[in-house]
mmCIF file of C-alpha atoms and ligand atoms in Angstrom:
data_model
loop_
_atom_site.group_PDB
_atom_site.id
_atom_site.type_symbol
_atom_site.label_atom_id
_atom_site.label_comp_id
_atom_site.label_asym_id
_atom_site.label_seq_id
_atom_site.Cartn_x
_atom_site.Cartn_y
_atom_site.Cartn_z
ATOM 1 C CA MET A 1 -5.736 -8.523 31.057
ATOM 2 C CA LYS A 2 -5.772 -8.978 27.397
ATOM 3 C CA LEU A 3 -3.202 -7.331 25.451
ATOM 4 C CA LYS A 4 -3.505 -6.304 21.985
ATOM 5 C CA VAL A 5 -0.118 -6.986 20.297
ATOM 6 C CA TYR A 6 0.873 -5.925 17.070
ATOM 7 C CA LEU A 7 2.607 -8.137 14.139
ATOM 8 C CA THR A 8 4.200 -6.480 10.934
ATOM 9 C CA ARG A 9 5.172 -8.603 7.845
ATOM 10 C CA ILE A 10 7.315 -7.151 5.374
ATOM 11 C CA TYR A 11 6.579 -7.655 1.370
ATOM 12 C CA ARG A 12 7.727 -6.665 -1.821
ATOM 13 C CA PHE A 13 7.050 -5.849 -5.043
ATOM 14 C CA SER A 14 8.172 -4.204 -8.093
ATOM 15 C CA SER A 15 6.163 -1.869 -10.184
ATOM 16 C CA ALA A 16 5.815 0.937 -12.855
ATOM 17 C CA HIS A 17 4.209 3.949 -12.801
ATOM 18 C CA ARG A 18 3.518 7.786 -14.079
ATOM 19 C CA LEU A 19 2.691 10.741 -12.051
ATOM 20 C CA TYR A 20 0.627 13.055 -14.024
ATOM 21 C CA SER A 21 -2.740 14.974 -13.423
ATOM 22 C CA PRO A 22 -5.366 15.568 -16.506
ATOM 23 C CA ARG A 23 -6.213 18.517 -14.401
ATOM 24 C CA LEU A 24 -3.004 20.413 -15.262
ATOM 25 C CA THR A 25 -1.326 21.414 -18.322
ATOM 26 C CA GLU A 26 1.718 19.731 -19.695
ATOM 27 C CA GLU A 27 4.101 22.724 -18.602
ATOM 28 C CA GLU A 28 2.025 22.161 -15.364
ATOM 29 C CA ASN A 29 2.824 18.601 -14.782
ATOM 30 C CA ARG A 30 6.826 18.668 -15.419
ATOM 31 C CA ALA A 31 6.681 21.378 -13.294
ATOM 32 C CA VAL A 32 4.794 19.625 -10.107
ATOM 33 C CA PHE A 33 6.311 15.935 -11.261
ATOM 34 C CA GLY A 34 9.481 16.135 -13.094
ATOM 35 C CA ASN A 35 11.245 13.460 -14.392
ATOM 36 C CA CYS A 36 8.294 10.908 -12.829
ATOM 37 C CA GLY A 37 5.785 12.592 -15.244
ATOM 38 C CA ASN A 38 8.161 10.703 -17.996
ATOM 39 C CA PRO A 39 5.647 9.674 -20.819
ATOM 40 C CA LYS A 40 6.515 5.748 -20.669
ATOM 41 C CA GLY A 41 6.901 5.716 -17.017
ATOM 42 C CA HIS A 42 9.465 4.823 -14.655
ATOM 43 C CA GLY A 43 9.564 1.712 -11.983
ATOM 44 C CA HIS A 44 10.448 0.963 -8.286
ATOM 45 C CA ASN A 45 11.437 -1.824 -5.731
ATOM 46 C CA TYR A 46 8.503 -0.942 -3.370
ATOM 47 C CA ILE A 47 8.620 -2.582 0.074
ATOM 48 C CA LEU A 48 5.475 -2.749 2.180
ATOM 49 C CA GLU A 49 5.129 -3.068 5.900
ATOM 50 C CA VAL A 50 1.714 -4.559 7.069
ATOM 51 C CA THR A 51 0.890 -4.053 10.856
ATOM 52 C CA ILE A 52 -2.027 -5.762 12.227
ATOM 53 C CA SER A 53 -3.177 -6.298 15.630
ATOM 54 C CA GLY A 54 -5.579 -8.549 17.642
ATOM 55 C CA ILE A 55 -5.751 -10.094 21.031
ATOM 56 C CA PRO A 56 -3.842 -13.478 20.600
ATOM 57 C CA ASP A 57 -6.211 -16.372 20.052
ATOM 58 C CA PRO A 58 -5.997 -18.530 23.213
ATOM 59 C CA LEU A 59 -6.188 -21.694 21.211
ATOM 60 C CA THR A 60 -2.917 -20.944 19.153
ATOM 61 C CA GLY A 61 -1.439 -17.498 20.969
ATOM 62 C CA MET A 62 -1.369 -15.445 17.624
ATOM 63 C CA VAL A 63 -3.311 -12.592 16.040
ATOM 64 C CA ILE A 64 -3.804 -14.418 12.996
ATOM 65 C CA ARG A 65 -2.016 -17.266 11.385
ATOM 66 C CA ARG A 66 0.941 -15.836 8.676
ATOM 67 C CA GLN A 67 0.565 -17.800 6.174
ATOM 68 C CA ASN A 68 -3.219 -16.068 5.895
ATOM 69 C CA LEU A 69 -1.762 -13.045 6.150
ATOM 70 C CA ASP A 70 0.789 -13.517 3.652
ATOM 71 C CA ARG A 71 -1.879 -15.213 1.247
ATOM 72 C CA ILE A 72 -4.278 -11.812 1.657
ATOM 73 C CA VAL A 73 -1.590 -9.935 0.612
ATOM 74 C CA GLU A 74 -0.328 -12.074 -2.271
ATOM 75 C CA ASP A 75 -3.874 -12.131 -3.801
ATOM 76 C CA LYS A 76 -4.781 -8.315 -3.442
ATOM 77 C CA ILE A 77 -1.876 -6.739 -3.538
ATOM 78 C CA ILE A 78 1.301 -8.347 -4.956
ATOM 79 C CA GLN A 79 -0.583 -10.503 -7.865
ATOM 80 C CA PRO A 80 -2.450 -7.943 -9.534
ATOM 81 C CA TRP A 81 0.863 -5.196 -8.537
ATOM 82 C CA ASP A 82 4.306 -7.171 -9.203
ATOM 83 C CA HIS A 83 6.015 -6.214 -12.912
ATOM 84 C CA ARG A 84 3.083 -4.236 -14.001
ATOM 85 C CA HIS A 85 2.943 -0.654 -14.566
ATOM 86 C CA LEU A 86 -0.460 0.485 -11.510
ATOM 87 C CA ASP A 87 -1.692 3.196 -14.283
ATOM 88 C CA GLU A 88 -1.798 1.245 -16.794
ATOM 89 C CA ASP A 89 -2.459 -2.569 -16.078
ATOM 90 C CA THR A 90 -4.483 -2.062 -12.847
ATOM 91 C CA ALA A 91 -7.726 -1.460 -12.047
ATOM 92 C CA ASP A 92 -6.742 0.182 -8.928
ATOM 93 C CA PHE A 93 -5.511 3.553 -10.150
ATOM 94 C CA LYS A 94 -8.109 4.242 -12.892
ATOM 95 C CA GLY A 95 -9.021 7.615 -11.939
ATOM 96 C CA ASN A 96 -6.334 7.700 -8.805
ATOM 97 C CA PHE A 97 -2.605 8.827 -8.397
ATOM 98 C CA SER A 98 -0.447 6.608 -8.189
ATOM 99 C CA THR A 99 1.509 8.286 -5.919
ATOM 100 C CA GLY A 100 3.036 7.007 -2.685
ATOM 101 C CA GLU A 101 0.094 8.533 -0.652
ATOM 102 C CA VAL A 102 -2.523 7.069 -2.917
ATOM 103 C CA ILE A 103 -0.730 3.322 -2.983
ATOM 104 C CA THR A 104 -0.613 3.717 0.824
ATOM 105 C CA ARG A 105 -4.480 4.565 1.139
ATOM 106 C CA ILE A 106 -5.289 1.885 -1.991
ATOM 107 C CA VAL A 107 -3.161 -0.889 0.060
ATOM 108 C CA TRP A 108 -5.260 -0.073 3.294
ATOM 109 C CA GLU A 109 -8.360 -0.181 1.804
ATOM 110 C CA LYS A 110 -7.731 -3.311 0.279
ATOM 111 C CA LEU A 111 -7.065 -5.054 3.074
ATOM 112 C CA ARG A 112 -8.874 -3.680 6.134
ATOM 113 C CA SER A 113 -11.785 -5.822 5.532
ATOM 114 C CA CYS A 114 -10.478 -9.023 5.202
ATOM 115 C CA LEU A 115 -7.993 -9.940 7.836
ATOM 116 C CA GLU A 116 -9.981 -12.227 9.588
ATOM 117 C CA GLY A 117 -10.776 -10.882 12.804
ATOM 118 C CA ALA A 118 -7.808 -8.827 13.474
ATOM 119 C CA SER A 119 -7.364 -5.030 12.939
ATOM 120 C CA LEU A 120 -5.294 -3.563 10.299
ATOM 121 C CA SER A 121 -3.059 -1.041 12.252
ATOM 122 C CA LYS A 122 -0.747 0.448 9.790
ATOM 123 C CA ILE A 123 0.314 0.519 6.209
ATOM 124 C CA LYS A 124 4.154 1.621 5.517
ATOM 125 C CA LEU A 125 5.124 1.612 2.129
ATOM 126 C CA TRP A 126 8.936 2.164 1.006
ATOM 127 C CA GLU A 127 9.130 3.805 -2.617
ATOM 128 C CA THR A 128 12.730 4.705 -2.200
ATOM 129 C CA SER A 129 15.421 4.202 0.070
ATOM 130 C CA SER A 130 14.905 7.736 1.243
ATOM 131 C CA SER A 131 10.720 7.909 1.113
ATOM 132 C CA PHE A 132 8.217 6.160 2.932
ATOM 133 C CA PHE A 133 4.766 6.625 3.627
ATOM 134 C CA GLU A 134 2.129 5.490 6.537
ATOM 135 C CA TYR A 135 -1.151 5.128 7.181
ATOM 136 C CA PHE A 136 -2.663 4.393 10.604
ATOM 137 C CA GLU A 137 -5.195 3.371 12.573
ATOM 138 C CA LYS A 138 -5.982 6.387 14.197
ATOM 139 C CA ASP A 139 -6.041 8.249 10.577
ATOM 140 C CA ILE A 140 -9.370 6.445 9.661
ATOM 141 C CA GLU A 141 -12.378 8.699 10.704
ATOM 142 C CA THR A 142 -10.450 12.076 10.262
ATOM 143 C CA VAL A 143 -9.107 10.895 5.925
ATOM 144 C CA LEU A 144 -11.620 8.496 4.948
HETATM 145 NI NI1 NI B 201 7.820 6.897 -8.919
#
């Protein structure tokens, strides 16, 4: 019997963002986003948990080589986002909100197709010590 195994790796990045909707008035923005909409933005120390799954390779006993997963996350997420303003300095958030909800979905979209045969099962993004966002494998059909 071949059993699927889940592997989670934890990454960290620090980024600034500003929550603001051009479709709302200034007053509505203030009411919806409060301090998170301050014009110059603010920062978070994000913690990103990436969970992948698959049948361990019979040659290595592993689902994916850890260093390969780390390199993919580094190239796709950490390098372009760490110590940058998500809305102003990255292409990923042009036309997108940089809310935790949307960041989580964008991480999913950037990682899902490049995992060398393993499946992306879950993305969990901690924005503060009291808020995290999750996106699961089973949600693809209904959400995307
Ligand atoms: Ni924020």
